[in-house]
Amino acid sequence: MLISSDIDIIEQYVHEKYFDKGNLIKYLNMHSIVGSEIFSYCDKRIGRDGSTSYSNWLDDKYGYKPLSVASFIRRIPFYFYVNDYSNNHVGDLHCLISGIIREDKDENALEKLYQSLEYMLYEKKLLLTDIFCYIVSQTHHVSDAEMFFQWKHYLQLCDELGSNDYLPNCFITSYNEALEKEGLPPIIYEIGEIGIGEVSWRTGSHIEFEGTFPCDHNGQPIMKWIGLRVKNAKNVTCSQDKSSRGRLLVELTPYTTIHALNCYNNKDDEDCWYQIYAGPQTMEFDYEILKSSRKRLKYTQQDVADAIGATVRTYQKWENGETTPDGHYLLRLLNWLDIRDVQDVVRYTE
């Protein structure tokens, strides 16, 4: 039989508009193990087209496992939470379970979710609207389960650091700050695709990237936490809201170099930095390619000089790095030595 504290939880967290409290209490008094049928038994189906007021994941074997009455009552606030979208509150249990199941249909992950929800409600005393809606408001994404679990870890770090900033304005920045204060490695946010399969966009003297970029209180990107190495730029700015995806803009100079982390390799490969851009003042002629290409094709220096209309002594100076061919002769060298990409004859200084 239910005790008075159980009835109090039902009264506080189950809305009579959506659910029949009498049926709920009746079921719980009659059973020792609570099955998923309890939700349809109590639901009044007043949603659009008679849809359920609870998450339909609770009818699925991946979304709900039978519980004891005591455990079920502890989780009533989450099972029977109905969001008020008219107040711009976006997010609920269905969103979080969807995020977990999309990544991995693992009952351990589902149990981890419920334990996190219990921690936030019963230990941190957070409001249900904040629990379900905070990460959505940060990311503008309704099922970011990974960041939800990061938030739970952040709340634990707050305990250790003596902080009560449970709902920071920019979560990804505050989380990395807390990680570093505790001597833990921060998250490095790599750039994402911009457009369809592009790493960056070039517009005049600017290069633009897309991704999730931690920013300071002045809105400036914190580059040590971003998978970009930018040197000698005129300016680096960022436009995004809280922890959502945004754009990072690099204003170039002739000496700017940009490298991006893991933008071309596979997810499971070792970390690798790739050059995205190098300004003209960082470029040098790589004379060593001339010799290697000539030997690959079994040409003598005289053969090459004759083919491109230069003296052998002039060619020898190019191959030895004493002088640099002008554009006219460079094109001829690329042609005759079968050097198919101009980048092959360029090396960069930083």
mmCIF file of C-alpha atoms in Angstrom:
data_model
loop_
_atom_site.group_PDB
_atom_site.id
_atom_site.type_symbol
_atom_site.label_atom_id
_atom_site.label_comp_id
_atom_site.label_asym_id
_atom_site.label_seq_id
_atom_site.Cartn_x
_atom_site.Cartn_y
_atom_site.Cartn_z
ATOM 1 C CA MET A 1 0.000 0.000 0.000
ATOM 2 C CA LEU A 2 1.096 3.520 -0.725
ATOM 3 C CA ILE A 3 2.069 5.732 2.190
ATOM 4 C CA SER A 4 1.368 9.433 2.609
ATOM 5 C CA SER A 5 4.728 10.513 1.133
ATOM 6 C CA ASP A 6 3.973 8.479 -1.996
ATOM 7 C CA ILE A 7 0.606 10.188 -2.357
ATOM 8 C CA ASP A 8 2.316 13.569 -1.893
ATOM 9 C CA ILE A 9 4.627 12.872 -4.864
ATOM 10 C CA ILE A 10 1.672 11.891 -7.034
ATOM 11 C CA GLU A 11 -0.249 15.012 -6.016
ATOM 12 C CA GLN A 12 2.717 17.271 -6.715
ATOM 13 C CA TYR A 13 3.973 15.820 -9.988
ATOM 14 C CA VAL A 14 1.013 14.170 -11.761
ATOM 15 C CA HIS A 15 -1.320 16.627 -13.502
ATOM 16 C CA GLU A 16 -4.977 15.676 -13.344
ATOM 17 C CA LYS A 17 -5.545 17.377 -16.700
ATOM 18 C CA TYR A 18 -3.471 14.706 -18.443
ATOM 19 C CA PHE A 19 -3.551 11.652 -16.164
ATOM 20 C CA ASP A 20 -6.099 9.868 -13.987
ATOM 21 C CA LYS A 21 -4.572 9.967 -10.508
ATOM 22 C CA GLY A 22 -7.174 7.535 -9.194
ATOM 23 C CA ASN A 23 -6.167 4.884 -11.711
ATOM 24 C CA LEU A 24 -2.499 5.496 -10.929
ATOM 25 C CA ILE A 25 -2.984 5.055 -7.188
ATOM 26 C CA LYS A 26 -5.204 2.019 -7.734
ATOM 27 C CA TYR A 27 -2.592 0.305 -9.927
ATOM 28 C CA LEU A 28 0.264 1.004 -7.525
ATOM 29 C CA ASN A 29 -1.715 -0.349 -4.563
ATOM 30 C CA MET A 30 -2.434 -3.571 -6.462
ATOM 31 C CA HIS A 31 1.062 -4.366 -7.789
ATOM 32 C CA SER A 32 4.544 -4.881 -6.403
ATOM 33 C CA ILE A 33 6.201 -4.563 -9.822
ATOM 34 C CA VAL A 34 5.197 -1.727 -12.153
ATOM 35 C CA GLY A 35 4.998 -2.582 -15.846
ATOM 36 C CA SER A 36 4.813 -0.225 -18.809
ATOM 37 C CA GLU A 37 1.042 -0.747 -19.082
ATOM 38 C CA ILE A 38 0.577 1.696 -16.216
ATOM 39 C CA PHE A 39 1.102 4.670 -18.511
ATOM 40 C CA SER A 40 -1.702 3.899 -20.941
ATOM 41 C CA TYR A 41 -3.890 2.875 -17.993
ATOM 42 C CA CYS A 42 -3.583 6.355 -16.471
ATOM 43 C CA ASP A 43 -3.296 8.543 -19.564
ATOM 44 C CA LYS A 44 -6.370 10.572 -20.569
ATOM 45 C CA ARG A 45 -5.166 10.955 -24.174
ATOM 46 C CA ILE A 46 -6.091 14.587 -24.529
ATOM 47 C CA GLY A 47 -3.252 15.370 -26.906
ATOM 48 C CA ARG A 48 -3.689 16.196 -30.565
ATOM 49 C CA ASP A 49 -5.491 13.369 -32.385
ATOM 50 C CA GLY A 50 -5.719 11.452 -29.130
ATOM 51 C CA SER A 51 -1.967 11.137 -28.699
ATOM 52 C CA THR A 52 -0.487 10.164 -25.350
ATOM 53 C CA SER A 53 0.662 12.748 -22.812
ATOM 54 C CA TYR A 54 3.629 10.588 -21.795
ATOM 55 C CA SER A 55 6.622 9.609 -23.911
ATOM 56 C CA ASN A 56 5.802 6.681 -26.179
ATOM 57 C CA TRP A 57 9.325 5.431 -25.476
ATOM 58 C CA LEU A 58 7.859 4.241 -22.147
ATOM 59 C CA ASP A 59 5.833 1.686 -24.120
ATOM 60 C CA ASP A 60 9.037 0.392 -25.740
ATOM 61 C CA LYS A 61 11.321 -2.271 -24.283
ATOM 62 C CA TYR A 62 14.287 0.068 -24.734
ATOM 63 C CA GLY A 63 12.575 2.960 -22.993
ATOM 64 C CA TYR A 64 11.228 1.344 -19.827
ATOM 65 C CA LYS A 65 12.079 -1.624 -17.631
ATOM 66 C CA PRO A 66 9.672 -2.906 -14.930
ATOM 67 C CA LEU A 67 10.422 -1.418 -11.491
ATOM 68 C CA SER A 68 9.433 -1.888 -7.888
ATOM 69 C CA VAL A 69 6.734 0.468 -6.663
ATOM 70 C CA ALA A 70 9.215 2.406 -4.536
ATOM 71 C CA SER A 71 11.607 2.971 -7.454
ATOM 72 C CA PHE A 72 8.738 3.877 -9.758
ATOM 73 C CA ILE A 73 7.361 6.498 -7.370
ATOM 74 C CA ARG A 74 10.792 8.112 -7.111
ATOM 75 C CA ARG A 75 10.738 8.539 -10.898
ATOM 76 C CA ILE A 76 7.130 9.718 -11.212
ATOM 77 C CA PRO A 77 8.231 13.373 -11.678
ATOM 78 C CA PHE A 78 10.049 12.390 -14.876
ATOM 79 C CA TYR A 79 7.568 9.878 -16.280
ATOM 80 C CA PHE A 80 4.593 12.201 -15.918
ATOM 81 C CA TYR A 81 6.226 15.517 -16.760
ATOM 82 C CA VAL A 82 4.264 17.370 -19.465
ATOM 83 C CA ASN A 83 6.027 20.348 -20.978
ATOM 84 C CA ASP A 84 4.370 23.720 -21.381
ATOM 85 C CA TYR A 85 5.479 24.673 -24.865
ATOM 86 C CA SER A 86 3.392 27.849 -24.727
ATOM 87 C CA ASN A 87 6.029 29.277 -22.351
ATOM 88 C CA ASN A 88 8.890 28.393 -24.726
ATOM 89 C CA HIS A 89 9.882 25.445 -22.544
ATOM 90 C CA VAL A 90 11.276 22.890 -24.971
ATOM 91 C CA GLY A 91 12.498 19.516 -23.773
ATOM 92 C CA ASP A 92 11.149 16.510 -21.877
ATOM 93 C CA LEU A 93 11.848 12.876 -21.068
ATOM 94 C CA HIS A 94 11.042 11.794 -24.608
ATOM 95 C CA CYS A 95 13.774 14.072 -25.987
ATOM 96 C CA LEU A 96 16.432 12.665 -23.664
ATOM 97 C CA ILE A 97 15.524 9.029 -24.270
ATOM 98 C CA SER A 98 15.541 9.693 -28.028
ATOM 99 C CA GLY A 99 19.068 11.058 -27.752
ATOM 100 C CA ILE A 100 20.250 7.958 -25.912
ATOM 101 C CA ILE A 101 18.523 5.420 -28.143
ATOM 102 C CA ARG A 102 19.749 7.152 -31.286
ATOM 103 C CA GLU A 103 23.330 6.593 -30.113
ATOM 104 C CA ASP A 104 23.066 3.242 -28.377
ATOM 105 C CA LYS A 105 20.131 1.082 -27.300
ATOM 106 C CA ASP A 106 21.791 0.234 -23.993
ATOM 107 C CA GLU A 107 19.722 -0.257 -20.853
ATOM 108 C CA ASN A 108 22.738 0.832 -18.786
ATOM 109 C CA ALA A 109 22.649 4.208 -20.526
ATOM 110 C CA LEU A 110 18.928 4.493 -19.775
ATOM 111 C CA GLU A 111 19.519 3.735 -16.117
ATOM 112 C CA LYS A 112 22.338 6.290 -16.103
ATOM 113 C CA LEU A 113 19.842 8.844 -17.398
ATOM 114 C CA TYR A 114 17.330 8.181 -14.617
ATOM 115 C CA GLN A 115 20.032 8.302 -11.957
ATOM 116 C CA SER A 116 21.142 11.661 -13.370
ATOM 117 C CA LEU A 117 17.563 12.956 -13.294
ATOM 118 C CA GLU A 118 17.151 11.824 -9.685
ATOM 119 C CA TYR A 119 20.430 13.512 -8.723
ATOM 120 C CA MET A 120 19.352 16.802 -10.297
ATOM 121 C CA LEU A 121 15.892 16.805 -8.720
ATOM 122 C CA TYR A 122 16.453 15.325 -5.274
ATOM 123 C CA GLU A 123 20.038 16.366 -4.497
ATOM 124 C CA LYS A 124 20.551 19.586 -6.466
ATOM 125 C CA LYS A 125 16.898 20.668 -6.033
ATOM 126 C CA LEU A 126 16.610 21.846 -9.641
ATOM 127 C CA LEU A 127 13.229 22.585 -11.162
ATOM 128 C CA LEU A 128 11.911 20.040 -13.642
ATOM 129 C CA THR A 129 11.656 22.723 -16.329
ATOM 130 C CA ASP A 130 15.353 23.482 -15.870
ATOM 131 C CA ILE A 131 16.304 19.802 -15.829
ATOM 132 C CA PHE A 132 14.565 19.093 -19.114
ATOM 133 C CA CYS A 133 14.969 22.429 -20.870
ATOM 134 C CA TYR A 134 18.364 23.870 -19.891
ATOM 135 C CA ILE A 135 20.524 21.906 -22.338
ATOM 136 C CA VAL A 136 17.948 22.441 -25.100
ATOM 137 C CA SER A 137 18.103 26.191 -24.487
ATOM 138 C CA GLN A 138 21.892 26.002 -24.655
ATOM 139 C CA THR A 139 22.250 23.929 -27.816
ATOM 140 C CA HIS A 140 18.924 24.534 -29.645
ATOM 141 C CA HIS A 141 18.953 20.752 -30.048
ATOM 142 C CA VAL A 142 16.224 18.699 -28.378
ATOM 143 C CA SER A 143 18.063 15.412 -27.832
ATOM 144 C CA ASP A 144 21.694 16.125 -26.944
ATOM 145 C CA ALA A 145 22.100 13.337 -24.395
ATOM 146 C CA GLU A 146 25.900 13.591 -24.426
ATOM 147 C CA MET A 147 25.863 17.200 -23.226
ATOM 148 C CA PHE A 148 23.143 16.356 -20.686
ATOM 149 C CA PHE A 149 25.501 13.867 -19.041
ATOM 150 C CA GLN A 150 28.296 16.437 -19.198
ATOM 151 C CA TRP A 151 26.008 18.806 -17.326
ATOM 152 C CA LYS A 152 25.445 16.183 -14.643
ATOM 153 C CA HIS A 153 29.230 15.877 -14.266
ATOM 154 C CA TYR A 154 29.503 19.668 -14.153
ATOM 155 C CA LEU A 155 27.020 19.765 -11.254
ATOM 156 C CA GLN A 156 29.186 17.277 -9.381
ATOM 157 C CA LEU A 157 32.237 19.450 -10.048
ATOM 158 C CA CYS A 158 30.282 22.416 -8.659
ATOM 159 C CA ASP A 159 29.979 20.499 -5.388
ATOM 160 C CA GLU A 160 33.741 19.999 -5.258
ATOM 161 C CA LEU A 161 34.462 23.620 -6.206
ATOM 162 C CA GLY A 162 31.871 25.114 -3.864
ATOM 163 C CA SER A 163 29.970 26.725 -6.745
ATOM 164 C CA ASN A 164 26.211 27.122 -7.135
ATOM 165 C CA ASP A 165 26.312 28.310 -10.744
ATOM 166 C CA TYR A 166 24.215 25.363 -11.880
ATOM 167 C CA LEU A 167 22.774 27.022 -14.995
ATOM 168 C CA PRO A 168 25.672 28.986 -16.517
ATOM 169 C CA ASN A 169 25.025 31.297 -19.426
ATOM 170 C CA CYS A 170 27.448 29.376 -21.676
ATOM 171 C CA PHE A 171 27.640 25.798 -20.479
ATOM 172 C CA ILE A 172 30.518 24.588 -22.666
ATOM 173 C CA THR A 173 32.749 27.388 -21.375
ATOM 174 C CA SER A 174 31.842 26.920 -17.712
ATOM 175 C CA TYR A 175 32.262 23.144 -17.975
ATOM 176 C CA ASN A 176 35.772 23.453 -19.406
ATOM 177 C CA GLU A 177 36.675 25.981 -16.732
ATOM 178 C CA ALA A 178 35.488 23.562 -14.037
ATOM 179 C CA LEU A 179 37.375 20.658 -15.626
ATOM 180 C CA GLU A 180 40.624 22.639 -15.650
ATOM 181 C CA LYS A 181 40.169 23.791 -12.046
ATOM 182 C CA GLU A 182 39.900 20.138 -11.039
ATOM 183 C CA GLY A 183 42.987 19.210 -13.060
ATOM 184 C CA LEU A 184 40.969 17.343 -15.700
ATOM 185 C CA PRO A 185 41.488 17.676 -19.473
ATOM 186 C CA PRO A 186 39.071 20.124 -21.116
ATOM 187 C CA ILE A 187 36.990 19.244 -24.155
ATOM 188 C CA ILE A 188 38.525 20.341 -27.459
ATOM 189 C CA TYR A 189 35.745 21.321 -29.853
ATOM 190 C CA GLU A 190 36.659 20.389 -33.414
ATOM 191 C CA ILE A 191 35.250 22.234 -36.392
ATOM 192 C CA GLY A 192 32.306 20.751 -38.268
ATOM 193 C CA GLU A 193 31.303 20.818 -41.895
ATOM 194 C CA ILE A 194 30.197 24.106 -43.366
ATOM 195 C CA GLY A 195 27.875 23.689 -46.297
ATOM 196 C CA ILE A 196 28.020 20.220 -47.832
ATOM 197 C CA GLY A 197 31.283 18.485 -47.008
ATOM 198 C CA GLU A 198 33.348 21.681 -46.826
ATOM 199 C CA VAL A 199 35.845 22.391 -44.050
ATOM 200 C CA SER A 200 35.774 26.165 -44.519
ATOM 201 C CA TRP A 201 34.545 28.975 -46.741
ATOM 202 C CA ARG A 202 36.800 31.684 -48.134
ATOM 203 C CA THR A 203 35.313 35.107 -48.820
ATOM 204 C CA GLY A 204 37.871 37.731 -49.769
ATOM 205 C CA SER A 205 40.219 38.241 -46.829
ATOM 206 C CA HIS A 206 38.139 36.069 -44.456
ATOM 207 C CA ILE A 207 37.888 32.327 -43.824
ATOM 208 C CA GLU A 208 34.783 31.028 -42.070
ATOM 209 C CA PHE A 209 34.354 27.857 -39.996
ATOM 210 C CA GLU A 210 31.306 26.239 -38.419
ATOM 211 C CA GLY A 211 31.091 24.342 -35.156
ATOM 212 C CA THR A 212 30.595 24.666 -31.416
ATOM 213 C CA PHE A 213 33.017 27.245 -30.042
ATOM 214 C CA PRO A 214 33.519 28.084 -26.346
ATOM 215 C CA CYS A 215 33.613 31.854 -25.859
ATOM 216 C CA ASP A 216 34.590 34.120 -22.980
ATOM 217 C CA HIS A 217 32.286 36.619 -21.307
ATOM 218 C CA ASN A 218 33.040 39.135 -24.059
ATOM 219 C CA GLY A 219 31.985 36.722 -26.799
ATOM 220 C CA GLN A 220 35.549 36.061 -27.962
ATOM 221 C CA PRO A 221 36.415 32.446 -28.909
ATOM 222 C CA ILE A 222 38.700 30.637 -26.464
ATOM 223 C CA MET A 223 41.129 29.188 -28.998
ATOM 224 C CA LYS A 224 42.895 26.764 -26.624
ATOM 225 C CA TRP A 225 39.626 24.794 -26.467
ATOM 226 C CA ILE A 226 38.949 24.867 -30.211
ATOM 227 C CA GLY A 227 40.443 22.483 -32.785
ATOM 228 C CA LEU A 228 42.002 25.320 -34.766
ATOM 229 C CA ARG A 229 45.539 26.684 -34.653
ATOM 230 C CA VAL A 230 45.463 30.215 -36.019
ATOM 231 C CA LYS A 231 48.663 32.271 -36.217
ATOM 232 C CA ASN A 232 49.193 35.866 -37.308
ATOM 233 C CA ALA A 233 45.534 36.585 -38.056
ATOM 234 C CA LYS A 234 44.308 40.169 -38.053
ATOM 235 C CA ASN A 235 41.230 39.182 -36.080
ATOM 236 C CA VAL A 236 39.294 36.105 -34.925
ATOM 237 C CA THR A 237 35.615 36.505 -34.045
ATOM 238 C CA CYS A 238 32.715 34.200 -33.319
ATOM 239 C CA SER A 239 28.935 34.412 -33.646
ATOM 240 C CA GLN A 240 26.855 31.881 -31.759
ATOM 241 C CA ASP A 241 24.256 31.707 -28.993
ATOM 242 C CA LYS A 242 25.287 30.080 -25.703
ATOM 243 C CA SER A 243 26.429 26.493 -26.484
ATOM 244 C CA SER A 244 24.837 26.134 -29.909
ATOM 245 C CA ARG A 245 26.601 25.756 -33.240
ATOM 246 C CA GLY A 246 27.894 28.981 -34.709
ATOM 247 C CA ARG A 247 30.405 30.524 -37.085
ATOM 248 C CA LEU A 248 34.033 31.465 -36.436
ATOM 249 C CA LEU A 249 35.569 34.074 -38.726
ATOM 250 C CA VAL A 250 39.316 34.528 -39.296
ATOM 251 C CA GLU A 251 40.484 37.767 -40.906
ATOM 252 C CA LEU A 252 43.623 36.957 -42.880
ATOM 253 C CA THR A 253 46.992 38.662 -43.246
ATOM 254 C CA PRO A 254 49.811 37.690 -45.638
ATOM 255 C CA TYR A 255 51.422 35.833 -42.710
ATOM 256 C CA THR A 256 48.372 33.911 -41.440
ATOM 257 C CA THR A 257 48.487 30.133 -41.077
ATOM 258 C CA ILE A 258 45.533 27.938 -40.053
ATOM 259 C CA HIS A 259 45.560 24.268 -39.083
ATOM 260 C CA ALA A 260 42.460 22.230 -38.148
ATOM 261 C CA LEU A 261 42.307 19.168 -35.907
ATOM 262 C CA ASN A 262 40.971 15.902 -37.369
ATOM 263 C CA CYS A 263 39.073 17.525 -40.232
ATOM 264 C CA TYR A 264 40.008 14.922 -42.843
ATOM 265 C CA ASN A 265 40.794 11.709 -40.953
ATOM 266 C CA ASN A 266 38.369 9.077 -39.673
ATOM 267 C CA LYS A 267 36.747 9.260 -36.256
ATOM 268 C CA ASP A 268 38.853 6.461 -34.742
ATOM 269 C CA ASP A 269 42.194 7.631 -36.198
ATOM 270 C CA GLU A 270 44.875 9.272 -34.096
ATOM 271 C CA ASP A 271 44.675 13.047 -33.748
ATOM 272 C CA CYS A 272 46.107 14.891 -36.711
ATOM 273 C CA TRP A 273 46.423 18.588 -37.609
ATOM 274 C CA TYR A 274 45.782 19.569 -41.222
ATOM 275 C CA GLN A 275 46.831 22.788 -42.886
ATOM 276 C CA ILE A 276 43.786 24.749 -44.036
ATOM 277 C CA TYR A 277 45.421 27.991 -45.125
ATOM 278 C CA ALA A 278 48.822 29.634 -45.400
ATOM 279 C CA GLY A 279 49.353 33.253 -46.414
ATOM 280 C CA PRO A 280 51.620 34.196 -49.334
ATOM 281 C CA GLN A 281 54.398 35.415 -47.033
ATOM 282 C CA THR A 282 54.637 31.959 -45.475
ATOM 283 C CA MET A 283 55.197 30.223 -48.833
ATOM 284 C CA GLU A 284 58.568 29.173 -50.222
ATOM 285 C CA PHE A 285 59.589 27.351 -53.392
ATOM 286 C CA ASP A 286 60.403 23.724 -52.528
ATOM 287 C CA TYR A 287 63.354 23.219 -54.844
ATOM 288 C CA GLU A 288 63.935 19.639 -53.634
ATOM 289 C CA ILE A 289 60.909 18.436 -55.623
ATOM 290 C CA LEU A 290 62.741 19.241 -58.860
ATOM 291 C CA LYS A 291 65.535 16.779 -58.201
ATOM 292 C CA SER A 292 63.273 14.011 -56.917
ATOM 293 C CA SER A 293 60.922 14.376 -59.889
ATOM 294 C CA ARG A 294 63.787 14.480 -62.396
ATOM 295 C CA LYS A 295 65.318 11.304 -60.976
ATOM 296 C CA ARG A 296 61.935 9.577 -60.912
ATOM 297 C CA LEU A 297 61.637 10.221 -64.641
ATOM 298 C CA LYS A 298 65.325 9.341 -65.253
ATOM 299 C CA TYR A 299 66.156 12.734 -66.792
ATOM 300 C CA THR A 300 69.523 14.448 -66.656
ATOM 301 C CA GLN A 301 69.754 18.107 -65.756
ATOM 302 C CA GLN A 302 70.594 18.809 -69.394
ATOM 303 C CA ASP A 303 67.466 16.926 -70.508
ATOM 304 C CA VAL A 304 65.258 19.131 -68.342
ATOM 305 C CA ALA A 305 67.010 22.363 -69.312
ATOM 306 C CA ASP A 306 66.656 21.580 -73.018
ATOM 307 C CA ALA A 307 62.976 20.638 -72.624
ATOM 308 C CA ILE A 308 61.978 23.922 -70.966
ATOM 309 C CA GLY A 309 64.285 26.219 -72.989
ATOM 310 C CA ALA A 310 66.708 27.180 -70.187
ATOM 311 C CA THR A 311 70.463 26.809 -69.817
ATOM 312 C CA VAL A 312 71.698 23.903 -67.774
ATOM 313 C CA ARG A 313 73.426 26.293 -65.348
ATOM 314 C CA THR A 314 70.158 28.157 -64.734
ATOM 315 C CA TYR A 315 68.348 24.902 -64.077
ATOM 316 C CA GLN A 316 71.113 23.748 -61.714
ATOM 317 C CA LYS A 317 70.638 26.927 -59.653
ATOM 318 C CA TRP A 318 66.906 26.189 -59.328
ATOM 319 C CA GLU A 319 67.503 22.577 -58.340
ATOM 320 C CA ASN A 320 70.118 23.598 -55.744
ATOM 321 C CA GLY A 321 67.922 26.329 -54.263
ATOM 322 C CA GLU A 322 70.284 29.150 -55.275
ATOM 323 C CA THR A 323 67.568 30.949 -57.259
ATOM 324 C CA THR A 324 63.843 30.530 -57.901
ATOM 325 C CA PRO A 325 62.211 30.081 -61.325
ATOM 326 C CA ASP A 326 59.773 32.752 -62.420
ATOM 327 C CA GLY A 327 56.158 31.882 -63.183
ATOM 328 C CA HIS A 328 56.834 31.247 -66.893
ATOM 329 C CA TYR A 329 59.526 28.656 -66.242
ATOM 330 C CA LEU A 330 57.686 27.207 -63.259
ATOM 331 C CA LEU A 331 54.764 26.262 -65.494
ATOM 332 C CA ARG A 332 57.136 24.545 -67.905
ATOM 333 C CA LEU A 333 58.812 22.654 -65.051
ATOM 334 C CA LEU A 334 55.448 21.464 -63.698
ATOM 335 C CA ASN A 335 54.560 20.235 -67.169
ATOM 336 C CA TRP A 336 57.782 18.408 -68.030
ATOM 337 C CA LEU A 337 58.443 16.905 -64.599
ATOM 338 C CA ASP A 338 54.829 15.703 -64.267
ATOM 339 C CA ILE A 339 54.197 17.687 -61.088
ATOM 340 C CA ARG A 340 50.408 17.797 -61.116
ATOM 341 C CA ASP A 341 49.659 19.969 -58.099
ATOM 342 C CA VAL A 342 51.254 23.356 -57.571
ATOM 343 C CA GLN A 343 51.151 22.655 -53.840
ATOM 344 C CA ASP A 344 53.843 20.031 -54.416
ATOM 345 C CA VAL A 345 56.387 22.756 -55.158
ATOM 346 C CA VAL A 346 55.400 24.898 -52.169
ATOM 347 C CA ARG A 347 56.533 24.588 -48.582
ATOM 348 C CA TYR A 348 55.489 26.745 -45.679
ATOM 349 C CA THR A 349 57.267 28.560 -42.892
ATOM 350 C CA GLU A 350 55.602 29.486 -39.624
#
